[in-house]
Short mmCIF file of C-alpha atoms in Angstrom, two decimals:
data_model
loop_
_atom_site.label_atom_id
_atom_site.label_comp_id
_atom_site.label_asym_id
_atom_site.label_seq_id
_atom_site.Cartn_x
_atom_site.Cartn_y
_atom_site.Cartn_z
CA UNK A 1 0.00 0.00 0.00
CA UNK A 2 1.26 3.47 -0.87
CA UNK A 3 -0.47 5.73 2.02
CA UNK A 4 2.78 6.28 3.95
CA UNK A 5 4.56 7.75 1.39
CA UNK A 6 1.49 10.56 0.50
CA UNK A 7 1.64 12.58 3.37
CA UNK A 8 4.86 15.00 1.97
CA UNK A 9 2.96 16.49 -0.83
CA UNK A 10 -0.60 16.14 -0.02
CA UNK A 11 -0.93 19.99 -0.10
CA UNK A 12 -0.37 19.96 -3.36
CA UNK A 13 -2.00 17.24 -4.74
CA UNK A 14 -5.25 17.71 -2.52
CA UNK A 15 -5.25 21.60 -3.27
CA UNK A 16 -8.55 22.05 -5.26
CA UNK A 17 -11.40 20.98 -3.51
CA UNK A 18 -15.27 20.91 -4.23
CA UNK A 19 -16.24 24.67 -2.75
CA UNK A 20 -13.19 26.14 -3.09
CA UNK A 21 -14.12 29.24 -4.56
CA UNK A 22 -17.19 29.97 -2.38
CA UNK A 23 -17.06 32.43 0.44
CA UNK A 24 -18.67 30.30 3.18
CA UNK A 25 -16.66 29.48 5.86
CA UNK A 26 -16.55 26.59 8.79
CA UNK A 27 -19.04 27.69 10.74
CA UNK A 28 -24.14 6.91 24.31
CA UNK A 29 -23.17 7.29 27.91
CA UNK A 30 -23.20 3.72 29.50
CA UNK A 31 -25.09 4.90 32.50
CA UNK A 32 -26.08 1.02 33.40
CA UNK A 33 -24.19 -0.19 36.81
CA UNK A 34 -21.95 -3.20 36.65
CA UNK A 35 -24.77 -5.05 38.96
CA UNK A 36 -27.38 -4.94 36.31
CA UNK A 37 -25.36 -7.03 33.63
CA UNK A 38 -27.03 -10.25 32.92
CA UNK A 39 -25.07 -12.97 34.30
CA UNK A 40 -24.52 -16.68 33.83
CA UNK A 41 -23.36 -19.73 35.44
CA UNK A 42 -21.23 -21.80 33.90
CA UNK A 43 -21.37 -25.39 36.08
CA UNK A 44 -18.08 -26.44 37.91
CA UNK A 45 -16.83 -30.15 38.38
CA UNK A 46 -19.44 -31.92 41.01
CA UNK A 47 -18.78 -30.77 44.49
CA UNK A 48 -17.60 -27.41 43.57
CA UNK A 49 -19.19 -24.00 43.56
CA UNK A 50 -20.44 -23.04 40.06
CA UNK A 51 -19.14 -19.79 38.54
CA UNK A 52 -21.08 -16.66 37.53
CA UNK A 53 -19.69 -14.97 34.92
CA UNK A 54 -21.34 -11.47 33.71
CA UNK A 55 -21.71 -10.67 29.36
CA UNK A 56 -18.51 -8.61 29.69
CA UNK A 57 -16.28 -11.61 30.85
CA UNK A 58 -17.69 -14.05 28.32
CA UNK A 59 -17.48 -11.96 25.66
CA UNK A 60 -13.61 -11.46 27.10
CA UNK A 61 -13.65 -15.20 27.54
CA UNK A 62 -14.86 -15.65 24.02
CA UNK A 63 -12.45 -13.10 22.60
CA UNK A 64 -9.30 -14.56 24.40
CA UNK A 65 -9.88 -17.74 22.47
CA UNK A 66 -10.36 -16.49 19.32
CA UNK A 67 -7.79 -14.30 19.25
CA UNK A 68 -5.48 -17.95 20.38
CA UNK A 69 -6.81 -19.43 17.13
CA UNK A 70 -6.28 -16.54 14.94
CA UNK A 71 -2.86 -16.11 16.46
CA UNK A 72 -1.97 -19.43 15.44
CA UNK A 73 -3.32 -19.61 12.01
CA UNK A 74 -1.02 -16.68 11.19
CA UNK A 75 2.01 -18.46 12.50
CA UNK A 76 1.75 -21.68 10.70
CA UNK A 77 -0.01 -20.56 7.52
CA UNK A 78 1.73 -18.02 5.22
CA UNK A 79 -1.07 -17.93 2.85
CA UNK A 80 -3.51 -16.67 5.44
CA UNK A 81 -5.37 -13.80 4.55
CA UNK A 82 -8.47 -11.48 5.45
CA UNK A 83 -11.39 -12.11 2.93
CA UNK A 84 -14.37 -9.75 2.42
CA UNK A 85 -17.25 -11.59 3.80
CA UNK A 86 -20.45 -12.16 1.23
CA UNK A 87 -23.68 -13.75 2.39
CA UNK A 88 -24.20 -16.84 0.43
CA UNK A 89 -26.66 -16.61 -2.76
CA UNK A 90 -30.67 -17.33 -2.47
CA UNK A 91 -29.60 -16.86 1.48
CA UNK A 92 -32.16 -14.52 3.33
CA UNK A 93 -29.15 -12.21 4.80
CA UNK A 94 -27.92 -12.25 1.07
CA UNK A 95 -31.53 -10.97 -0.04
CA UNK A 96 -31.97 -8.53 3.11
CA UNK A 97 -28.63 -7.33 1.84
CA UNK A 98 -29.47 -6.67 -1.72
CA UNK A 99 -32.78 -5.35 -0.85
CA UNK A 100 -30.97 -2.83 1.95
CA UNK A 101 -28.27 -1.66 -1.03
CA UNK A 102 -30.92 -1.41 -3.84
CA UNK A 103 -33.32 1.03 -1.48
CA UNK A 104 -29.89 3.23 -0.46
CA UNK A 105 -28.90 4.20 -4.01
CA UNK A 106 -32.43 4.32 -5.27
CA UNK A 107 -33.39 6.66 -2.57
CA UNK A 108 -30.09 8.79 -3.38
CA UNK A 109 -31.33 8.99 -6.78
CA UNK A 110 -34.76 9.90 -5.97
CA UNK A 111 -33.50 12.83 -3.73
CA UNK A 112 -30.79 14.03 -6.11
CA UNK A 113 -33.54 14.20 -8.57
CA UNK A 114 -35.84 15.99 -6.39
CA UNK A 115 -36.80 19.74 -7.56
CA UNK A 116 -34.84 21.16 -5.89
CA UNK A 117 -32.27 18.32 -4.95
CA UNK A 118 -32.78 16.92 -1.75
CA UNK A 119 -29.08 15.88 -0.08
CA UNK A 120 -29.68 14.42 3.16
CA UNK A 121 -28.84 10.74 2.04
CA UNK A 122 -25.54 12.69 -0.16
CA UNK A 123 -24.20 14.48 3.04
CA UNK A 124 -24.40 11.14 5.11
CA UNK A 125 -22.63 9.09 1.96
CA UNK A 126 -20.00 11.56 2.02
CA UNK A 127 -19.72 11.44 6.05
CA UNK A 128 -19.53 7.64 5.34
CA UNK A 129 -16.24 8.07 2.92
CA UNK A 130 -14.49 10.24 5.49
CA UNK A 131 -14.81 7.38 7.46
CA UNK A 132 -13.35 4.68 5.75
CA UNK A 133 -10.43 7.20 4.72
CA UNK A 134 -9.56 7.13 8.50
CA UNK A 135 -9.28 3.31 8.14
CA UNK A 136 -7.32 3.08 5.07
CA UNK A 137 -4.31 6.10 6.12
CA UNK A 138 -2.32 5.16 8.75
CA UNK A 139 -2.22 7.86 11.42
CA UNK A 140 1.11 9.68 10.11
CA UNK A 141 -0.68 10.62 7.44
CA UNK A 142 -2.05 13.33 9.37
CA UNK A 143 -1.92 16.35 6.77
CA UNK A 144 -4.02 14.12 4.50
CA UNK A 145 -5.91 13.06 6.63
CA UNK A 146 -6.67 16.87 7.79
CA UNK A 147 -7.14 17.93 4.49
CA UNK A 148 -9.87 14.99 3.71
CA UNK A 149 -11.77 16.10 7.18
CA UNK A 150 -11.61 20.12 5.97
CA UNK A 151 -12.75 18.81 2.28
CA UNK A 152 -15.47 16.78 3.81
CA UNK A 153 -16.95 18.17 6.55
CA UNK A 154 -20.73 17.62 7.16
CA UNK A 155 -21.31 20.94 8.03
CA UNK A 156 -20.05 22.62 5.29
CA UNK A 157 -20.92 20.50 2.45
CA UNK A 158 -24.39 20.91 4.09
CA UNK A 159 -23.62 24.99 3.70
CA UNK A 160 -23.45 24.58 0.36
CA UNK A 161 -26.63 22.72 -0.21
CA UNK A 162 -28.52 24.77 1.50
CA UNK A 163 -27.12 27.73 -0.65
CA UNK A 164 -27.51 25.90 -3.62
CA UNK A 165 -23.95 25.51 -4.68
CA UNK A 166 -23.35 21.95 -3.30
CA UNK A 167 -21.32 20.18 -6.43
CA UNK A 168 -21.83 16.28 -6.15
CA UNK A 169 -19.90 15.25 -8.71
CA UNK A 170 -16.85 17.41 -7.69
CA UNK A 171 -16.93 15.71 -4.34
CA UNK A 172 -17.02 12.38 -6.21
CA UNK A 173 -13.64 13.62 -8.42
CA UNK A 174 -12.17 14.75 -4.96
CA UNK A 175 -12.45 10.99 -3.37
CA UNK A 176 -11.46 9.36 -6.85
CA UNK A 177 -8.22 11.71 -6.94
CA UNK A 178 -7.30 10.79 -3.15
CA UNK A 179 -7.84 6.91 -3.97
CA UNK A 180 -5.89 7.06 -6.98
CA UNK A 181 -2.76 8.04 -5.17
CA UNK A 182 -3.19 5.24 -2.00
CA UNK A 183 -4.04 2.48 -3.37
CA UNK A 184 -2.52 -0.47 -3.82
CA UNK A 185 -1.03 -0.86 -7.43
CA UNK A 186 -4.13 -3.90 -8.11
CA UNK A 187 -6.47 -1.16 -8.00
CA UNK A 188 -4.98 1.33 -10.07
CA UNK A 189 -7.80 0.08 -12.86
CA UNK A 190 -11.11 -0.56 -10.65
CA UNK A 191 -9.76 3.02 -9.36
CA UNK A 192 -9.27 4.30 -13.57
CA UNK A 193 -12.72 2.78 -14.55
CA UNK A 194 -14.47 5.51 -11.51
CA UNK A 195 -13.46 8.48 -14.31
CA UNK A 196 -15.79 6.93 -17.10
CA UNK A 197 -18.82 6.91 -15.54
CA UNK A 198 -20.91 9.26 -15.69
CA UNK A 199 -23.78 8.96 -13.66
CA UNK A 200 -23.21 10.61 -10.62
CA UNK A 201 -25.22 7.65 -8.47
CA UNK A 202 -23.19 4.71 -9.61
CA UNK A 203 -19.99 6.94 -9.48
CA UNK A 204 -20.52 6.72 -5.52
CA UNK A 205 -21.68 3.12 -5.56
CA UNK A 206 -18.38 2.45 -7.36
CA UNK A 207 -16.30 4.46 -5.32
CA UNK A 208 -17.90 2.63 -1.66
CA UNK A 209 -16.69 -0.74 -3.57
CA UNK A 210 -13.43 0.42 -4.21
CA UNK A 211 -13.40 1.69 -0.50
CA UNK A 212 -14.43 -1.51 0.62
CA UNK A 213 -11.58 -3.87 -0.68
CA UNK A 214 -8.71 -0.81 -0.29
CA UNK A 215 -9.86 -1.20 3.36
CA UNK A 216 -8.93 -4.57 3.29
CA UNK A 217 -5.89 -4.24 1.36
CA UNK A 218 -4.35 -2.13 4.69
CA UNK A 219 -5.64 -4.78 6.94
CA UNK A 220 -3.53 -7.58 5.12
CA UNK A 221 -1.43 -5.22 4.41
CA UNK A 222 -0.61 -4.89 8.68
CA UNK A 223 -1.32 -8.61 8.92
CA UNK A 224 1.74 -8.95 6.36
CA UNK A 225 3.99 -7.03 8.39
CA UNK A 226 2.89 -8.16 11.56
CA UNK A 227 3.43 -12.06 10.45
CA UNK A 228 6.99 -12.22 11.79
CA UNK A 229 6.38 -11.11 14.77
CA UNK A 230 3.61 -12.73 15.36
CA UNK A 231 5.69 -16.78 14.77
CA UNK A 232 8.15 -15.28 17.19
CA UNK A 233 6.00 -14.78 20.25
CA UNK A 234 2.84 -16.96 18.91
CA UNK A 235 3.85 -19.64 21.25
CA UNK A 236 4.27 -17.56 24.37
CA UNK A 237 1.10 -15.69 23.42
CA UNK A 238 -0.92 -18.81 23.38
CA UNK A 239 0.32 -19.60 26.28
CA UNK A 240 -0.87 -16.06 28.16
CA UNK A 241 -4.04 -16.03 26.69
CA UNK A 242 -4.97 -19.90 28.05
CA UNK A 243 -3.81 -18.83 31.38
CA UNK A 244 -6.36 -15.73 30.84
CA UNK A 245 -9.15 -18.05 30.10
CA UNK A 246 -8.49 -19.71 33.12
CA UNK A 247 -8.94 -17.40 35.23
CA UNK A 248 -12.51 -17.03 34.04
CA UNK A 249 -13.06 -20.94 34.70
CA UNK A 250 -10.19 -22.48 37.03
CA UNK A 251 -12.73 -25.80 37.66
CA UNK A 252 -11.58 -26.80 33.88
CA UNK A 253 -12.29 -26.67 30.01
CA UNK A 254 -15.75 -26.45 29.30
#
C-alpha cells in the first residue's frame, strides 16, 4: 500500500477541492451499573461451587480464544489472509442485503432528482467516505488526513446545499483523486474505470466498492507485516491467553 509515502505532498495534490471558490466558511453514555449485567453460570466439576460470569467476561472469555486461534493460524499458515465476507446466494441475509443496497442508491437517486435536490442521504454518503479514509491512512498521514476532514466536513458540504452551490460530482472527483494516489497498485484500474462513468449515483456506488476492498488491502497489508512477529512470540502468546481463560473458569475446560 502506498499511504505512507502521500503525506509530503498532499498539499499539493489535494489543493482544489469541491467549494473552493465559495465564500462560506466553517461555521451513548453507559449509565447502566456493573450489577445490572445479565449474568450466567457456567457449572463447575461436582462438588464445587459453580461460577457466575457477567456478558462482559464471556465476551472477554470468548475473545481470548479467538484471538489464540487466529494467532496461530497466522504463525503456521503463510497464505492466510483477510477475505471480504459475502452472504451466500438465495440466502435470506444475502436478499436482506441486496434489498438494503438497492433502497440506499435508489433513494439517493430519488432525492438528487428531487426539484430542488434533496441531499440528506448525499451528506451522510460523504460522512460515510471520510470514514473509511480514517481506516485506510495510517495515522502519520495526518496532513491528508486533515485535508480529507476540511474537504469533507458535514457541516459545510451541508452549507453549500442549502445555498444551492453543493457540487456532487466534484466531491465524487475529490475521493477518486485521493484513492488514486493510496491504493494499492491492483487497484490502479477498478480506481481508472471511476473516471468513465458518468452517472453521478453509480460513481458513488463504485467508489464505496473500491473503498471496501482498499480497506482490506491495509488490513492484510498490517497482517503482512505483523506475520513475523507474530511466529516469534505466537507460542508464548498462546500460552498467556490460556492462562487468561483460566482465570474465568479455574474448575476446567468447558
Amino acid at each position: 500500500m502506498d499511504s505512507s509515502g502521500s503525506d509530503g505532498n498532499c498539499s499539493d495534490n489535494f489543493s482544489t477541492s469541491p467549494g473552493a471558490s465559495s465564500t462560506m466558511s466553517r461555521e451513548r453514555t453507559d449509565s447502566e451499573s456493573s450489577d445490572k449485567q445479565a449474568r450466567f453460570v457456567f457449572a463447575g466439576i461436582p462438588g464445587s461451587a459453580p461460577k457466575v460470569l457477567t456478558m462482559n467476561e464471556v465476551m472477554d472469555c470468548m475473545k481470548n480464544i479467538q484471538n489464540m486461534t487466529l494467532a496461530h493460524e497466522i504463525a503456521i499458515n503463510p497464505e492466510f489472509k483477510l477475505e471480504p465476507f459475502e452472504p451466500p446466494q438465495n440466502s435470506l441475509e444475502r436478499r436482506v442485503k441486496d434489498m438494503v443496497h438497492k433502497a440506499f442508491w435508489n433513494l439517493l437517486r430519488e432525492q438528487l432528482s428531487s426539484d430542488p435536490p434533496c441531499y440528506d442521504h448525499a451528506i451522510q454518503l460523504l460522512t460515510d467516505i471520510k470514514d473509511y479514509f480514517d481506516h485506510i491512512f495510517i495515522h502519520n498521514n495526518k496532513r491528508i488526513l486533515q485535508r480529507i476532514a476540511e474537504v469533507l466536513d458535514a457541516n459545510l458540504i451541508r452549507q453549500q446545499a442549502e445555498q444551492g452551490v453543493l457540487d456532487f460530482r466534484a466531491y465524487a472527483n475529490f475521493v477518486i483523486d485521493i484513492m488514486a494516489k493510496s491504493c494499492a497498485p491492483v487497484r490502479d484500474e477498478q480506481i481508472a474505470k471511476l473516471r468513465e462513468i458518468e452517472d453521478v449515483v453509480e460513481v458513488f456506488r463504485g467508489i464505496m466498492e473500491a473503498l471496501t476492498v482498499m480497506r482490506l488491502d491495509v488490513a492484510n497489508c498490517f497482517l503482512e507485516s505483523a506475520r513475523a512477529e507474530v511466529i516469534a512470540n505466537s507460542v508464548e502468546y498462546e500460552k498467556h491467553k490460556f492462562k487468561e481463560y483460566l482465570k474465568h473458569y479455574t474448575e476446567g475446560i468447558i
